[in-house]
Amino acid sequence: MIAGGIKMYSIRELFRRCLGGVCPLCDWPSGAGDLCQQCGSTVRGDQTWHRTSAGLMVIAATRYAPPGDRLMRIFKEGGHLHHAGLYARLIWSAMQSTEPRLPGLAALVPIPADSKAAQRRGFNPACEIAVELSRLARLPVNRLWLTRMRSGESQKSLGRAARKKSVHALYQSLHPLPPVWVGLVDDVMTTGSTLEAGAEALLQRGASGVVGLVAAKTPAPLSA
């Protein structure tokens, strides 16, 4: 089943590359569904590891800042699900080029969405990205490895300390996990508190290590 899925994805990817298209940000001619060279260079992350305050390693494909934040809003609030493939390709490119090299991953786990947000959108952005990324990385997506235990308040207006408090024990892994490295997938990272909470739950149940794989990262505020 996995091999067949990879084969079908390879055929679909070949057709995608053969099709013409425009950049989703500027409408300049570009490969079907991809950013043009100029927009790509503007929104891409710096291709280096980031570490959260708790030391979690994170790879971020793009910067959540203009104009890249508009692309994320189109994806999440506009329901343009094909952008999940675009973000997966950007994450995969970052995974291959980031130094030092990525630890060998055995599975991808998407951050579970808040139930109210998932009902409003009709999908979980992190899960859509993880599914597309799995076809590129040839890794299984294990959605049941991480469970959201409650609905949480929106973190948009919360500071770092409040964000960390709001995600305390928010996620659990309900079954023992194999001792493998896991790629924890999310759409947007601001302080990293959500990723840290998810990673802690996975590590407590037996994962050997966790790497955050995010579509977009909010730039750190400039020091005064």
PDB file of C-alpha atoms in Angstrom:
ATOM      1  CA  MET A   1       0.000   0.000   0.000  1.00  0.00           C
ATOM      2  CA  ILE A   2       2.784   2.404   0.882  1.00  0.00           C
ATOM      3  CA  ALA A   3       4.764   1.575  -2.252  1.00  0.00           C
ATOM      4  CA  GLY A   4       1.652   2.079  -4.373  1.00  0.00           C
ATOM      5  CA  GLY A   5       0.969   5.417  -2.737  1.00  0.00           C
ATOM      6  CA  ILE A   6       4.523   6.560  -3.410  1.00  0.00           C
ATOM      7  CA  LYS A   7       4.230   5.481  -7.045  1.00  0.00           C
ATOM      8  CA  MET A   8       0.954   7.364  -7.534  1.00  0.00           C
ATOM      9  CA  TYR A   9       2.411  10.433  -5.841  1.00  0.00           C
ATOM     10  CA  SER A  10       5.460  10.288  -8.131  1.00  0.00           C
ATOM     11  CA  ILE A  11       3.196  10.259 -11.173  1.00  0.00           C
ATOM     12  CA  ARG A  12       1.167  13.162  -9.799  1.00  0.00           C
ATOM     13  CA  GLU A  13       4.359  15.083  -9.032  1.00  0.00           C
ATOM     14  CA  LEU A  14       5.611  14.531 -12.591  1.00  0.00           C
ATOM     15  CA  PHE A  15       2.388  15.981 -14.008  1.00  0.00           C
ATOM     16  CA  ARG A  16       2.570  18.916 -11.600  1.00  0.00           C
ATOM     17  CA  ARG A  17       6.073  19.804 -12.729  1.00  0.00           C
ATOM     18  CA  CYS A  18       5.046  19.633 -16.375  1.00  0.00           C
ATOM     19  CA  LEU A  19       2.130  22.015 -15.913  1.00  0.00           C
ATOM     20  CA  GLY A  20       2.477  25.759 -16.183  1.00  0.00           C
ATOM     21  CA  GLY A  21       1.229  28.031 -13.445  1.00  0.00           C
ATOM     22  CA  VAL A  22       1.678  31.241 -11.536  1.00  0.00           C
ATOM     23  CA  CYS A  23       3.224  32.104  -8.196  1.00  0.00           C
ATOM     24  CA  PRO A  24       0.525  32.093  -5.471  1.00  0.00           C
ATOM     25  CA  LEU A  25       1.893  35.356  -4.034  1.00  0.00           C
ATOM     26  CA  CYS A  26       2.636  37.581  -7.035  1.00  0.00           C
ATOM     27  CA  ASP A  27       0.962  35.803 -10.004  1.00  0.00           C
ATOM     28  CA  TRP A  28       4.263  35.743 -11.895  1.00  0.00           C
ATOM     29  CA  PRO A  29       4.722  32.655 -14.108  1.00  0.00           C
ATOM     30  CA  SER A  30       6.107  29.788 -12.053  1.00  0.00           C
ATOM     31  CA  GLY A  31       5.996  26.006 -11.799  1.00  0.00           C
ATOM     32  CA  ALA A  32       2.502  24.769 -10.999  1.00  0.00           C
ATOM     33  CA  GLY A  33       1.747  25.556  -7.374  1.00  0.00           C
ATOM     34  CA  ASP A  34       5.261  26.793  -6.517  1.00  0.00           C
ATOM     35  CA  LEU A  35       6.607  30.192  -5.541  1.00  0.00           C
ATOM     36  CA  CYS A  36       8.550  32.137  -8.126  1.00  0.00           C
ATOM     37  CA  GLN A  37      12.261  32.581  -7.506  1.00  0.00           C
ATOM     38  CA  GLN A  38      11.908  36.089  -6.094  1.00  0.00           C
ATOM     39  CA  CYS A  39       9.043  35.269  -3.709  1.00  0.00           C
ATOM     40  CA  GLY A  40      10.736  32.045  -2.713  1.00  0.00           C
ATOM     41  CA  SER A  41      13.916  33.849  -1.718  1.00  0.00           C
ATOM     42  CA  THR A  42      11.855  36.423   0.200  1.00  0.00           C
ATOM     43  CA  VAL A  43       9.758  34.060   2.315  1.00  0.00           C
ATOM     44  CA  ARG A  44      12.111  31.117   2.866  1.00  0.00           C
ATOM     45  CA  GLY A  45      13.629  30.553   6.274  1.00  0.00           C
ATOM     46  CA  ASP A  46      17.362  30.893   6.834  1.00  0.00           C
ATOM     47  CA  GLN A  47      17.995  27.139   6.393  1.00  0.00           C
ATOM     48  CA  THR A  48      19.488  26.721   9.859  1.00  0.00           C
ATOM     49  CA  TRP A  49      18.359  24.965  13.006  1.00  0.00           C
ATOM     50  CA  HIS A  50      16.291  26.906  15.484  1.00  0.00           C
ATOM     51  CA  ARG A  51      16.061  25.942  19.124  1.00  0.00           C
ATOM     52  CA  THR A  52      13.150  26.709  21.386  1.00  0.00           C
ATOM     53  CA  SER A  53      13.716  27.914  24.944  1.00  0.00           C
ATOM     54  CA  ALA A  54      13.509  24.267  26.071  1.00  0.00           C
ATOM     55  CA  GLY A  55      16.122  23.188  23.526  1.00  0.00           C
ATOM     56  CA  LEU A  56      13.848  21.527  20.943  1.00  0.00           C
ATOM     57  CA  MET A  57      15.430  21.528  17.467  1.00  0.00           C
ATOM     58  CA  VAL A  58      13.178  23.065  14.813  1.00  0.00           C
ATOM     59  CA  ILE A  59      13.393  23.476  11.043  1.00  0.00           C
ATOM     60  CA  ALA A  60      11.228  26.292   9.662  1.00  0.00           C
ATOM     61  CA  ALA A  61      10.553  26.436   5.929  1.00  0.00           C
ATOM     62  CA  THR A  62       9.386  30.068   5.729  1.00  0.00           C
ATOM     63  CA  ARG A  63       9.157  33.242   7.774  1.00  0.00           C
ATOM     64  CA  TYR A  64       5.720  34.148   9.068  1.00  0.00           C
ATOM     65  CA  ALA A  65       6.038  37.761   8.001  1.00  0.00           C
ATOM     66  CA  PRO A  66       4.910  39.740   4.949  1.00  0.00           C
ATOM     67  CA  PRO A  67       4.430  38.531   2.289  1.00  0.00           C
ATOM     68  CA  GLY A  68       4.682  34.912   3.502  1.00  0.00           C
ATOM     69  CA  ASP A  69       2.046  35.384   6.203  1.00  0.00           C
ATOM     70  CA  ARG A  70      -0.516  36.056   3.469  1.00  0.00           C
ATOM     71  CA  LEU A  71       0.214  32.676   1.923  1.00  0.00           C
ATOM     72  CA  MET A  72      -0.428  30.977   5.277  1.00  0.00           C
ATOM     73  CA  ARG A  73      -3.720  32.832   5.768  1.00  0.00           C
ATOM     74  CA  ILE A  74      -4.859  31.787   2.286  1.00  0.00           C
ATOM     75  CA  PHE A  75      -4.068  28.200   3.211  1.00  0.00           C
ATOM     76  CA  LYS A  76      -5.601  28.113   6.694  1.00  0.00           C
ATOM     77  CA  GLU A  77      -8.555  30.474   6.443  1.00  0.00           C
ATOM     78  CA  GLY A  78      -9.176  30.390   2.695  1.00  0.00           C
ATOM     79  CA  GLY A  79      -9.205  26.615   2.500  1.00  0.00           C
ATOM     80  CA  HIS A  80      -6.626  26.406  -0.297  1.00  0.00           C
ATOM     81  CA  LEU A  81      -5.565  22.865   0.587  1.00  0.00           C
ATOM     82  CA  HIS A  82      -3.206  22.581  -2.375  1.00  0.00           C
ATOM     83  CA  HIS A  83      -0.888  24.924  -0.468  1.00  0.00           C
ATOM     84  CA  ALA A  84      -0.223  22.022   1.903  1.00  0.00           C
ATOM     85  CA  GLY A  85       1.813  20.467  -0.900  1.00  0.00           C
ATOM     86  CA  LEU A  86       3.686  23.722  -1.417  1.00  0.00           C
ATOM     87  CA  TYR A  87       4.593  23.933   2.265  1.00  0.00           C
ATOM     88  CA  ALA A  88       5.578  20.268   2.289  1.00  0.00           C
ATOM     89  CA  ARG A  89       7.970  20.853  -0.611  1.00  0.00           C
ATOM     90  CA  LEU A  90       9.473  23.863   1.169  1.00  0.00           C
ATOM     91  CA  ILE A  91       9.916  21.879   4.400  1.00  0.00           C
ATOM     92  CA  TRP A  92      11.440  18.959   2.497  1.00  0.00           C
ATOM     93  CA  SER A  93      13.908  21.305   0.794  1.00  0.00           C
ATOM     94  CA  ALA A  94      14.869  22.768   4.175  1.00  0.00           C
ATOM     95  CA  MET A  95      15.250  19.284   5.676  1.00  0.00           C
ATOM     96  CA  GLN A  96      17.714  18.353   2.943  1.00  0.00           C
ATOM     97  CA  SER A  97      19.801  21.515   3.082  1.00  0.00           C
ATOM     98  CA  THR A  98      19.865  22.441   6.759  1.00  0.00           C
ATOM     99  CA  GLU A  99      23.164  21.962   8.576  1.00  0.00           C
ATOM    100  CA  PRO A 100      23.964  20.024  10.677  1.00  0.00           C
ATOM    101  CA  ARG A 101      22.165  17.150   9.044  1.00  0.00           C
ATOM    102  CA  LEU A 102      18.774  16.026  10.280  1.00  0.00           C
ATOM    103  CA  PRO A 103      18.672  12.951  12.556  1.00  0.00           C
ATOM    104  CA  GLY A 104      17.155   9.909  10.867  1.00  0.00           C
ATOM    105  CA  LEU A 105      13.396  10.161  11.320  1.00  0.00           C
ATOM    106  CA  ALA A 106      11.089   7.133  11.482  1.00  0.00           C
ATOM    107  CA  ALA A 107       7.690   8.863  11.508  1.00  0.00           C
ATOM    108  CA  LEU A 108       5.849  12.156  11.165  1.00  0.00           C
ATOM    109  CA  VAL A 109       3.326  13.276  13.781  1.00  0.00           C
ATOM    110  CA  PRO A 110       1.092  16.324  13.152  1.00  0.00           C
ATOM    111  CA  ILE A 111       0.157  18.619  16.016  1.00  0.00           C
ATOM    112  CA  PRO A 112      -3.531  17.873  16.724  1.00  0.00           C
ATOM    113  CA  ALA A 113      -5.823  20.806  15.985  1.00  0.00           C
ATOM    114  CA  ASP A 114      -8.238  22.396  18.411  1.00  0.00           C
ATOM    115  CA  SER A 115     -11.624  20.783  17.752  1.00  0.00           C
ATOM    116  CA  LYS A 116     -13.387  24.122  17.274  1.00  0.00           C
ATOM    117  CA  ALA A 117     -10.782  25.346  14.799  1.00  0.00           C
ATOM    118  CA  ALA A 118     -10.889  22.047  12.912  1.00  0.00           C
ATOM    119  CA  GLN A 119     -14.686  22.222  12.660  1.00  0.00           C
ATOM    120  CA  ARG A 120     -14.561  25.812  11.436  1.00  0.00           C
ATOM    121  CA  ARG A 121     -11.948  25.118   8.763  1.00  0.00           C
ATOM    122  CA  GLY A 122     -12.936  21.574   7.933  1.00  0.00           C
ATOM    123  CA  PHE A 123      -9.334  20.349   8.195  1.00  0.00           C
ATOM    124  CA  ASN A 124      -6.194  20.357  10.330  1.00  0.00           C
ATOM    125  CA  PRO A 125      -3.462  22.388   8.545  1.00  0.00           C
ATOM    126  CA  ALA A 126      -0.630  20.535  10.301  1.00  0.00           C
ATOM    127  CA  CYS A 127      -2.060  17.167   9.307  1.00  0.00           C
ATOM    128  CA  GLU A 128      -2.523  18.201   5.659  1.00  0.00           C
ATOM    129  CA  ILE A 129       1.119  19.307   5.508  1.00  0.00           C
ATOM    130  CA  ALA A 130       2.308  16.128   7.221  1.00  0.00           C
ATOM    131  CA  VAL A 131       0.474  13.923   4.717  1.00  0.00           C
ATOM    132  CA  GLU A 132       2.062  15.741   1.774  1.00  0.00           C
ATOM    133  CA  LEU A 133       5.481  15.686   3.443  1.00  0.00           C
ATOM    134  CA  SER A 134       5.202  11.952   4.094  1.00  0.00           C
ATOM    135  CA  ARG A 135       5.078  11.306   0.349  1.00  0.00           C
ATOM    136  CA  LEU A 136       8.281  13.251  -0.208  1.00  0.00           C
ATOM    137  CA  ALA A 137      10.165  11.910   2.810  1.00  0.00           C
ATOM    138  CA  ARG A 138       8.671   8.397   2.486  1.00  0.00           C
ATOM    139  CA  LEU A 139       7.767   8.349   6.149  1.00  0.00           C
ATOM    140  CA  PRO A 140       4.512   7.207   7.758  1.00  0.00           C
ATOM    141  CA  VAL A 141       2.169   9.704   9.379  1.00  0.00           C
ATOM    142  CA  ASN A 142       1.133   8.546  12.854  1.00  0.00           C
ATOM    143  CA  ARG A 143      -1.807  10.715  13.858  1.00  0.00           C
ATOM    144  CA  LEU A 144      -2.683   8.581  16.883  1.00  0.00           C
ATOM    145  CA  TRP A 145       0.701   9.051  18.549  1.00  0.00           C
ATOM    146  CA  LEU A 146      -0.379  12.439  19.883  1.00  0.00           C
ATOM    147  CA  THR A 147      -3.777  13.408  21.289  1.00  0.00           C
ATOM    148  CA  ARG A 148      -5.091  16.817  22.249  1.00  0.00           C
ATOM    149  CA  MET A 149      -6.695  16.558  25.675  1.00  0.00           C
ATOM    150  CA  ARG A 150      -8.805  19.721  25.693  1.00  0.00           C
ATOM    151  CA  SER A 151      -9.743  22.799  23.758  1.00  0.00           C
ATOM    152  CA  GLY A 152      -7.500  25.739  24.454  1.00  0.00           C
ATOM    153  CA  GLU A 153      -7.808  29.476  24.221  1.00  0.00           C
ATOM    154  CA  SER A 154      -6.397  31.256  21.199  1.00  0.00           C
ATOM    155  CA  GLN A 155      -2.705  32.003  21.674  1.00  0.00           C
ATOM    156  CA  LYS A 156      -2.585  34.966  19.285  1.00  0.00           C
ATOM    157  CA  SER A 157      -2.811  37.573  22.045  1.00  0.00           C
ATOM    158  CA  LEU A 158      -0.778  35.682  24.668  1.00  0.00           C
ATOM    159  CA  GLY A 159       2.794  36.388  25.682  1.00  0.00           C
ATOM    160  CA  ARG A 160       5.492  33.727  26.023  1.00  0.00           C
ATOM    161  CA  ALA A 161       4.764  32.842  29.665  1.00  0.00           C
ATOM    162  CA  ALA A 162       1.008  32.722  29.091  1.00  0.00           C
ATOM    163  CA  ARG A 163       1.443  30.570  25.987  1.00  0.00           C
ATOM    164  CA  LYS A 164       3.556  28.080  27.898  1.00  0.00           C
ATOM    165  CA  LYS A 165       0.988  27.895  30.678  1.00  0.00           C
ATOM    166  CA  SER A 166      -1.881  27.450  28.225  1.00  0.00           C
ATOM    167  CA  VAL A 167      -0.338  24.326  26.646  1.00  0.00           C
ATOM    168  CA  HIS A 168       0.682  22.601  29.893  1.00  0.00           C
ATOM    169  CA  ALA A 169      -0.451  18.956  29.617  1.00  0.00           C
ATOM    170  CA  LEU A 170      -2.413  19.921  26.497  1.00  0.00           C
ATOM    171  CA  TYR A 171      -1.123  16.874  24.585  1.00  0.00           C
ATOM    172  CA  GLN A 172      -0.630  13.260  25.562  1.00  0.00           C
ATOM    173  CA  SER A 173       0.632  10.155  23.869  1.00  0.00           C
ATOM    174  CA  LEU A 174      -1.777   7.489  25.068  1.00  0.00           C
ATOM    175  CA  HIS A 175       0.291   4.412  24.171  1.00  0.00           C
ATOM    176  CA  PRO A 176       3.967   3.401  24.474  1.00  0.00           C
ATOM    177  CA  LEU A 177       5.998   4.481  21.446  1.00  0.00           C
ATOM    178  CA  PRO A 178       8.966   2.795  19.759  1.00  0.00           C
ATOM    179  CA  PRO A 179      12.400   4.293  20.528  1.00  0.00           C
ATOM    180  CA  VAL A 180      12.648   6.298  17.280  1.00  0.00           C
ATOM    181  CA  TRP A 181      13.143   9.894  16.189  1.00  0.00           C
ATOM    182  CA  VAL A 182       9.926  11.702  15.292  1.00  0.00           C
ATOM    183  CA  GLY A 183       9.264  14.700  13.051  1.00  0.00           C
ATOM    184  CA  LEU A 184       6.626  16.827  14.803  1.00  0.00           C
ATOM    185  CA  VAL A 185       4.783  18.844  12.133  1.00  0.00           C
ATOM    186  CA  ASP A 186       3.011  22.165  12.686  1.00  0.00           C
ATOM    187  CA  ASP A 187       1.897  25.053  10.518  1.00  0.00           C
ATOM    188  CA  VAL A 188       3.104  28.144  12.430  1.00  0.00           C
ATOM    189  CA  MET A 189       5.595  28.480  15.274  1.00  0.00           C
ATOM    190  CA  THR A 190       5.677  31.629  17.378  1.00  0.00           C
ATOM    191  CA  THR A 191       7.321  30.907  20.745  1.00  0.00           C
ATOM    192  CA  GLY A 192       7.617  27.138  20.299  1.00  0.00           C
ATOM    193  CA  SER A 193       5.459  26.344  23.327  1.00  0.00           C
ATOM    194  CA  THR A 194       3.052  24.167  21.335  1.00  0.00           C
ATOM    195  CA  LEU A 195       5.869  22.138  19.793  1.00  0.00           C
ATOM    196  CA  GLU A 196       7.559  21.767  23.176  1.00  0.00           C
ATOM    197  CA  ALA A 197       4.347  20.437  24.735  1.00  0.00           C
ATOM    198  CA  GLY A 198       3.877  17.933  21.926  1.00  0.00           C
ATOM    199  CA  ALA A 199       7.505  16.840  22.016  1.00  0.00           C
ATOM    200  CA  GLU A 200       7.405  16.348  25.791  1.00  0.00           C
ATOM    201  CA  ALA A 201       4.401  14.035  25.453  1.00  0.00           C
ATOM    202  CA  LEU A 202       6.127  11.950  22.763  1.00  0.00           C
ATOM    203  CA  LEU A 203       9.378  11.683  24.721  1.00  0.00           C
ATOM    204  CA  GLN A 204       7.582  10.674  27.903  1.00  0.00           C
ATOM    205  CA  ARG A 205       6.050   7.696  26.098  1.00  0.00           C
ATOM    206  CA  GLY A 206       9.287   6.397  24.622  1.00  0.00           C
ATOM    207  CA  ALA A 207      10.317   8.369  21.535  1.00  0.00           C
ATOM    208  CA  SER A 208      14.107   8.691  21.282  1.00  0.00           C
ATOM    209  CA  GLY A 209      14.034  12.246  20.002  1.00  0.00           C
ATOM    210  CA  VAL A 210      11.835  14.870  18.364  1.00  0.00           C
ATOM    211  CA  VAL A 211      12.511  17.436  15.655  1.00  0.00           C
ATOM    212  CA  GLY A 212      10.022  20.218  14.951  1.00  0.00           C
ATOM    213  CA  LEU A 213       9.123  20.669  11.275  1.00  0.00           C
ATOM    214  CA  VAL A 214       7.127  23.844  10.727  1.00  0.00           C
ATOM    215  CA  ALA A 215       5.822  25.562   7.634  1.00  0.00           C
ATOM    216  CA  ALA A 216       6.372  29.071   8.986  1.00  0.00           C
ATOM    217  CA  LYS A 217       8.106  30.677  11.957  1.00  0.00           C
ATOM    218  CA  THR A 218       7.362  34.099  13.365  1.00  0.00           C
ATOM    219  CA  PRO A 219      10.591  36.124  13.346  1.00  0.00           C
ATOM    220  CA  ALA A 220      12.035  36.859  16.761  1.00  0.00           C
ATOM    221  CA  PRO A 221      11.500  40.484  17.871  1.00  0.00           C
ATOM    222  CA  LEU A 222      14.487  42.747  17.385  1.00  0.00           C
ATOM    223  CA  SER A 223      16.426  43.542  20.532  1.00  0.00           C
ATOM    224  CA  ALA A 224      16.250  47.121  21.730  1.00  0.00           C
TER     225      ALA A 224
END
